[in-house]
Amino acid sequence: MIDEIRKIKEKKNAVILAHNYQMPEIQDVADFVGDSLELARKATEITDSGLIIFCGVRFMAETAKILNPGKKVFLPAFDAGCPLADMARVEDVMKLKEKNPDVPVVSYVNTSADVKAISDVCCTSSNAATVVKNIPSDTVIFLPDRNLGYFVQKQVPEKKLILWDGYCFVHRQFTIQDLKLARKKYTDAEIMVHPECNPEVQEAADFVLSTSGMLKRAKISDSKIFIIGTEEGLIHRLKKENPYKEFFSLGSARVCFNMKKTTLEKLKDCLENETDEIVLSENVIKKARSALDAMLKYV
Ligand code: 13P
Ligand code: SF4
C-alpha cells in the first residue's frame, strides 16, 4: 500500500503533509510531518506541485488551501473535524466583537475558515504569546481555547485577554493526579505538556510546549526519560528521532479520534481519485488569508 501511494504521488507530483498526531504509517509515508505552524509555513513554500494531500483535521487542510488558493488541497478523511474549532461559531464570535468593537481578535488556527475570516490575526500554540505581545492593543479577544489563553496571559501579563470558553477534550483528560503519579514513578523524567492542558497541569509540568516544541526539547535535553502530556501520536516521532531515550504518555495514552481517521486506504483513494477537495469561497479565502499572513509576519 505504501509503495502504491508513493508511485501515485510521484506520478501526480503531489505533496503529502501530515500532523504530528497522525498514525505512524501515515507519518512515515508523508513528505513532511509537523505541528500546525510548521505545516502552515510548509504550505506557503510548496511551489513545484499542484496537489496537496493534507493528513490531519479540517481546519489544517483549510489553512493550507487559504495559503495556496491556486492549488488543489485534499483531506483524505473528509469527516475529520476538530471539536475545539467547532466551539467558536461565527455568529457567536460576531456578538462578542459587537460587544467589544475596538478590540482585535486573535484566533488560534484551530478555528473554521469562516472564523479566521472575521479575525485580525491567527496564532498557533507555538507562537500565540508572540502574536498577542505584538498586537498593538492593550485588550485582545482570544479564542477558542481557554487553556491556551491562560498560558498566553501568564506570558503577557501587561495585556487584558478576553477568553473564549472552548477546550480540547483530548488534552483536558490529563490530570494533576496523573502528573503527581508520574513524578513519583519516574523521578528523573522531564514532564512536557501541551498548552491545551488544564492550568494546574501546566503549572506542575517542567515545560509547556507545542508538539514541535516537545520534539526540539527532547533532542537537546540531557534527560533520558520523558513524560508527554499530549495526543499519543507524537510519541511515534519522539521515539523515531530519539532511539536511545524513553517516552511515556502522561497517565493513559489520550487519543484524538479525528486525527486517527486518516488511513492508508483513504490516503490512496484520495490520491488516486482526487476526492474530497477543500473548497472555500474567494471572499473567505481573501479575508482569512489576511489573518494568517499577519501571523506569519509576526513570527
Ligand atoms: P500543535 O500546533 O502543537 O501541533 O497543536 C495542534 C493541535 O491540534 C493540538 O491539539
Ligand atoms: Fe482538535 Fe484536540 Fe484533536 Fe487537536 S487534539 S485536533 S485540538 S480535538
XYZ file of C-alpha atoms and ligand atoms in Angstrom:
317
model
C 0.000 0.000 0.000
C 2.833 2.389 0.922
C 4.659 1.622 -2.363
C 1.482 2.245 -4.335
C 0.893 5.543 -2.538
C 4.448 6.648 -3.333
C 4.045 5.718 -7.016
C 0.769 7.637 -7.458
C 2.197 10.566 -5.524
C 5.186 10.814 -7.856
C 3.093 10.377 -10.987
C 0.763 13.188 -9.909
C 3.530 15.310 -8.420
C 1.570 15.586 -5.164
C 2.826 16.594 -1.718
C 1.657 14.777 1.415
C 1.625 16.844 4.622
C 0.883 15.164 7.968
C 0.350 16.421 11.500
C 2.384 15.036 14.421
C -0.753 13.240 15.733
C -1.300 11.120 12.621
C -0.915 7.333 12.802
C 2.694 6.062 12.459
C 2.241 4.667 8.925
C 0.773 7.987 7.726
C 3.645 9.959 9.267
C 6.116 7.576 7.620
C 4.660 7.945 4.120
C 4.324 11.766 4.323
C 6.772 14.209 2.712
C 6.614 16.465 5.719
C 5.384 15.975 9.302
C 4.982 18.912 11.675
C 2.929 20.981 14.095
C 0.263 23.444 12.983
C 2.683 26.330 12.454
C 5.259 24.273 10.552
C 2.554 22.812 8.329
C 1.118 26.277 7.618
C 4.602 27.527 6.725
C 5.341 24.473 4.615
C 2.104 25.085 2.719
C 3.400 28.534 1.691
C 6.662 27.031 0.388
C 5.151 24.470 -1.990
C 5.890 25.795 -5.455
C 6.529 22.769 -7.638
C 3.339 20.808 -7.008
C -0.309 21.494 -7.781
C -1.728 18.920 -5.381
C -1.583 18.960 -1.583
C -2.880 15.980 0.381
C -3.365 17.028 3.990
C -3.376 14.265 6.594
C -4.789 15.996 9.637
C -8.071 17.643 10.569
C -10.225 20.015 8.535
C -9.031 23.368 9.903
C -5.451 22.426 8.981
C -6.378 21.489 5.395
C -8.412 24.705 5.120
C -5.361 26.672 6.279
C -3.281 25.031 3.532
C -5.963 25.952 0.967
C -6.166 29.567 2.161
C -2.397 29.881 1.805
C -2.457 28.142 -1.620
C -5.683 29.218 -3.309
C -4.367 28.194 -6.738
C -3.671 24.608 -5.670
C -5.958 21.668 -5.092
C -5.980 20.656 -1.402
C -7.496 17.360 -0.260
C -8.392 15.978 3.168
C -8.357 12.151 2.884
C -10.541 11.746 5.989
C -13.271 14.138 4.950
C -15.132 13.936 8.278
C -12.038 14.656 10.402
C -13.103 17.746 12.308
C -11.829 19.361 15.485
C -14.434 19.706 18.281
C -12.417 22.617 19.713
C -12.654 24.513 16.410
C -16.426 23.835 16.354
C -16.799 25.575 19.737
C -16.368 29.013 18.124
C -19.289 29.677 15.775
C -19.214 32.730 13.506
C -22.449 34.215 14.885
C -21.211 33.975 18.498
C -17.813 35.474 17.617
C -19.645 38.321 15.838
C -21.679 39.001 19.003
C -18.516 39.225 21.120
C -16.935 41.539 18.537
C -20.002 43.789 18.640
C -19.748 43.975 22.446
C -16.046 44.920 22.169
C -15.951 46.995 18.978
C -12.308 48.143 19.007
C -10.755 45.001 20.407
C -8.735 42.894 17.957
C -9.495 39.169 17.658
C -6.649 36.657 17.841
C -7.789 33.238 16.662
C -5.960 30.016 17.293
C -5.619 28.196 13.954
C -7.971 25.595 15.459
C -10.931 27.552 14.062
C -13.022 27.331 10.895
C -12.065 29.357 7.808
C -15.171 31.489 8.421
C -13.980 32.439 11.922
C -10.482 33.185 10.605
C -12.132 35.488 8.063
C -13.551 37.678 10.863
C -10.328 37.620 12.930
C -7.451 40.095 12.923
C -4.583 37.656 13.433
C -4.231 33.889 13.747
C -1.816 32.060 16.028
C -0.735 28.518 16.840
C 0.340 27.011 20.150
C 3.975 27.767 19.327
C 3.578 31.477 18.561
C 0.457 32.561 20.488
C 2.311 34.627 23.129
C 4.456 36.400 20.494
C 1.384 37.264 18.429
C -0.510 38.667 21.440
C 2.572 40.596 22.632
C 2.986 42.263 19.256
C -0.595 43.167 18.521
C -0.981 46.956 19.012
C -3.782 46.854 21.602
C -3.954 46.545 25.393
C -7.011 44.294 25.212
C -7.309 41.247 22.976
C -10.113 38.755 22.290
C -8.502 35.309 22.305
C -10.316 32.230 21.000
C -11.315 29.418 21.176
C -9.069 27.552 23.681
C -9.277 28.844 27.253
C -6.268 26.859 28.475
C -4.027 28.206 25.721
C -5.408 31.628 26.672
C -4.317 31.016 30.279
C -0.818 30.099 29.037
C -0.612 33.274 26.918
C -1.983 35.529 29.668
C 0.793 34.382 32.002
C 3.437 35.382 29.466
C 1.774 38.638 28.518
C 0.509 39.990 31.885
C 0.503 43.585 30.613
C -2.474 42.894 28.329
C -6.056 42.007 29.126
C -7.238 38.861 27.356
C -10.938 38.266 26.829
C -11.062 34.480 26.724
C -13.465 32.189 24.887
C -14.739 29.187 26.822
C -13.513 26.433 24.475
C -11.414 23.388 25.267
C -9.845 20.317 23.688
C -11.433 17.195 25.145
C -8.234 15.204 24.488
C -5.906 17.477 26.457
C -8.458 18.125 29.182
C -8.206 14.456 30.177
C -4.683 14.826 31.593
C -4.983 15.393 35.339
C -2.816 16.696 38.147
C -3.096 13.211 39.722
C -1.572 11.723 36.522
C 1.278 14.181 36.888
C 1.907 13.536 40.583
C 1.963 9.774 39.977
C 4.364 10.175 37.038
C 6.745 12.278 39.187
C 6.774 9.555 41.848
C 7.292 6.725 39.389
C 9.869 8.396 37.100
C 11.907 10.600 39.403
C 14.454 11.548 36.682
C 11.931 12.228 33.941
C 11.177 15.546 32.268
C 7.459 16.279 32.026
C 6.267 18.193 28.966
C 2.630 19.140 28.376
C 0.721 20.963 25.638
C -0.798 24.402 26.441
C -4.263 22.954 25.764
C -3.905 21.069 29.095
C -5.640 22.431 32.212
C -3.846 25.244 34.130
C -2.938 23.077 37.162
C -1.324 20.505 34.833
C 0.617 23.275 33.038
C 1.790 24.681 36.397
C 3.111 21.338 37.641
C 4.888 20.363 34.392
C 8.544 21.114 33.576
C 7.723 22.511 30.124
C 4.586 23.706 28.350
C 5.221 23.342 24.619
C 3.629 22.836 21.208
C 4.140 19.406 19.652
C 7.219 20.538 17.714
C 8.482 22.375 20.784
C 8.439 18.990 22.554
C 10.392 17.399 19.699
C 13.045 20.109 19.922
C 13.277 19.870 23.711
C 13.612 16.047 23.670
C 16.567 16.364 21.284
C 18.578 18.868 23.304
C 17.731 17.655 26.823
C 20.164 15.518 28.854
C 17.230 13.616 30.320
C 16.712 10.026 29.153
C 13.056 9.680 30.175
C 10.173 11.947 29.172
C 6.534 12.069 30.186
C 4.366 13.504 27.421
C 1.073 15.314 28.019
C -0.300 15.496 24.508
C -2.054 13.292 21.943
C -0.309 9.933 21.794
C 0.600 10.174 18.056
C 3.559 12.393 18.891
C 5.263 9.536 20.758
C 5.969 7.771 17.420
C 8.040 10.691 16.164
C 9.697 11.264 19.530
C 10.866 7.632 19.638
C 11.915 7.592 15.989
C 14.050 10.715 16.375
C 15.472 9.766 19.804
C 16.016 5.983 19.734
C 18.065 5.971 22.957
C 15.525 7.872 25.026
C 12.250 6.698 26.547
C 8.850 8.349 26.171
C 5.646 7.627 28.091
C 2.203 9.201 27.903
C 1.176 11.161 30.978
C -1.379 8.877 32.697
C -3.133 6.919 29.965
C -2.478 7.484 26.268
C -5.032 10.058 25.070
C -6.336 9.804 21.517
C -7.827 12.381 19.151
C -10.082 10.083 17.136
C -10.421 12.663 14.376
C -6.667 12.593 13.802
C -6.841 8.796 13.537
C -9.479 8.824 10.796
C -6.778 9.052 8.104
C -5.845 5.544 6.972
C -3.505 4.342 4.189
C -6.593 3.165 2.258
C -8.237 6.589 2.452
C -4.975 8.297 1.534
C -4.505 6.087 -1.545
C -8.117 6.546 -2.595
C -7.849 10.313 -2.209
C -4.639 10.469 -4.269
C -5.983 8.196 -6.971
C -9.459 9.661 -7.385
C -8.885 13.219 -6.153
C -11.964 13.015 -3.965
C -12.844 15.317 -1.089
C -11.271 18.562 -2.209
C -11.339 21.539 0.176
C -13.489 24.244 -1.402
C -13.775 27.741 0.102
C -15.306 30.921 -1.284
C -12.965 33.568 -2.713
C -14.210 36.067 -0.156
C -13.471 33.798 2.827
C -10.031 32.933 1.409
C -9.175 36.613 0.975
C -10.215 37.630 4.497
C -8.835 34.555 6.292
C -5.584 34.959 4.361
C -5.065 38.385 5.814
C -5.290 36.946 9.403
C -2.893 34.113 8.517
C -0.449 36.437 6.728
C -0.482 38.710 9.785
C 0.517 35.706 11.919
C 3.291 34.643 9.541
C 4.659 38.215 9.608
C 4.899 38.263 13.417
C 6.968 35.102 13.720
P 0.237 21.881 17.583
O 0.169 23.180 16.883
O 1.058 21.902 18.816
O 0.661 20.816 16.636
O -1.225 21.504 18.106
C -2.309 21.285 17.257
C -3.428 20.691 17.964
O -4.453 20.407 17.383
C -3.291 20.442 19.386
O -4.324 19.672 19.839
Fe -8.725 19.372 17.979
Fe -7.864 18.468 20.335
Fe -7.833 16.859 18.202
Fe -6.107 18.932 18.426
S -6.222 17.117 19.707
S -7.277 18.349 16.610
S -7.426 20.464 19.421
S -9.651 17.751 19.189
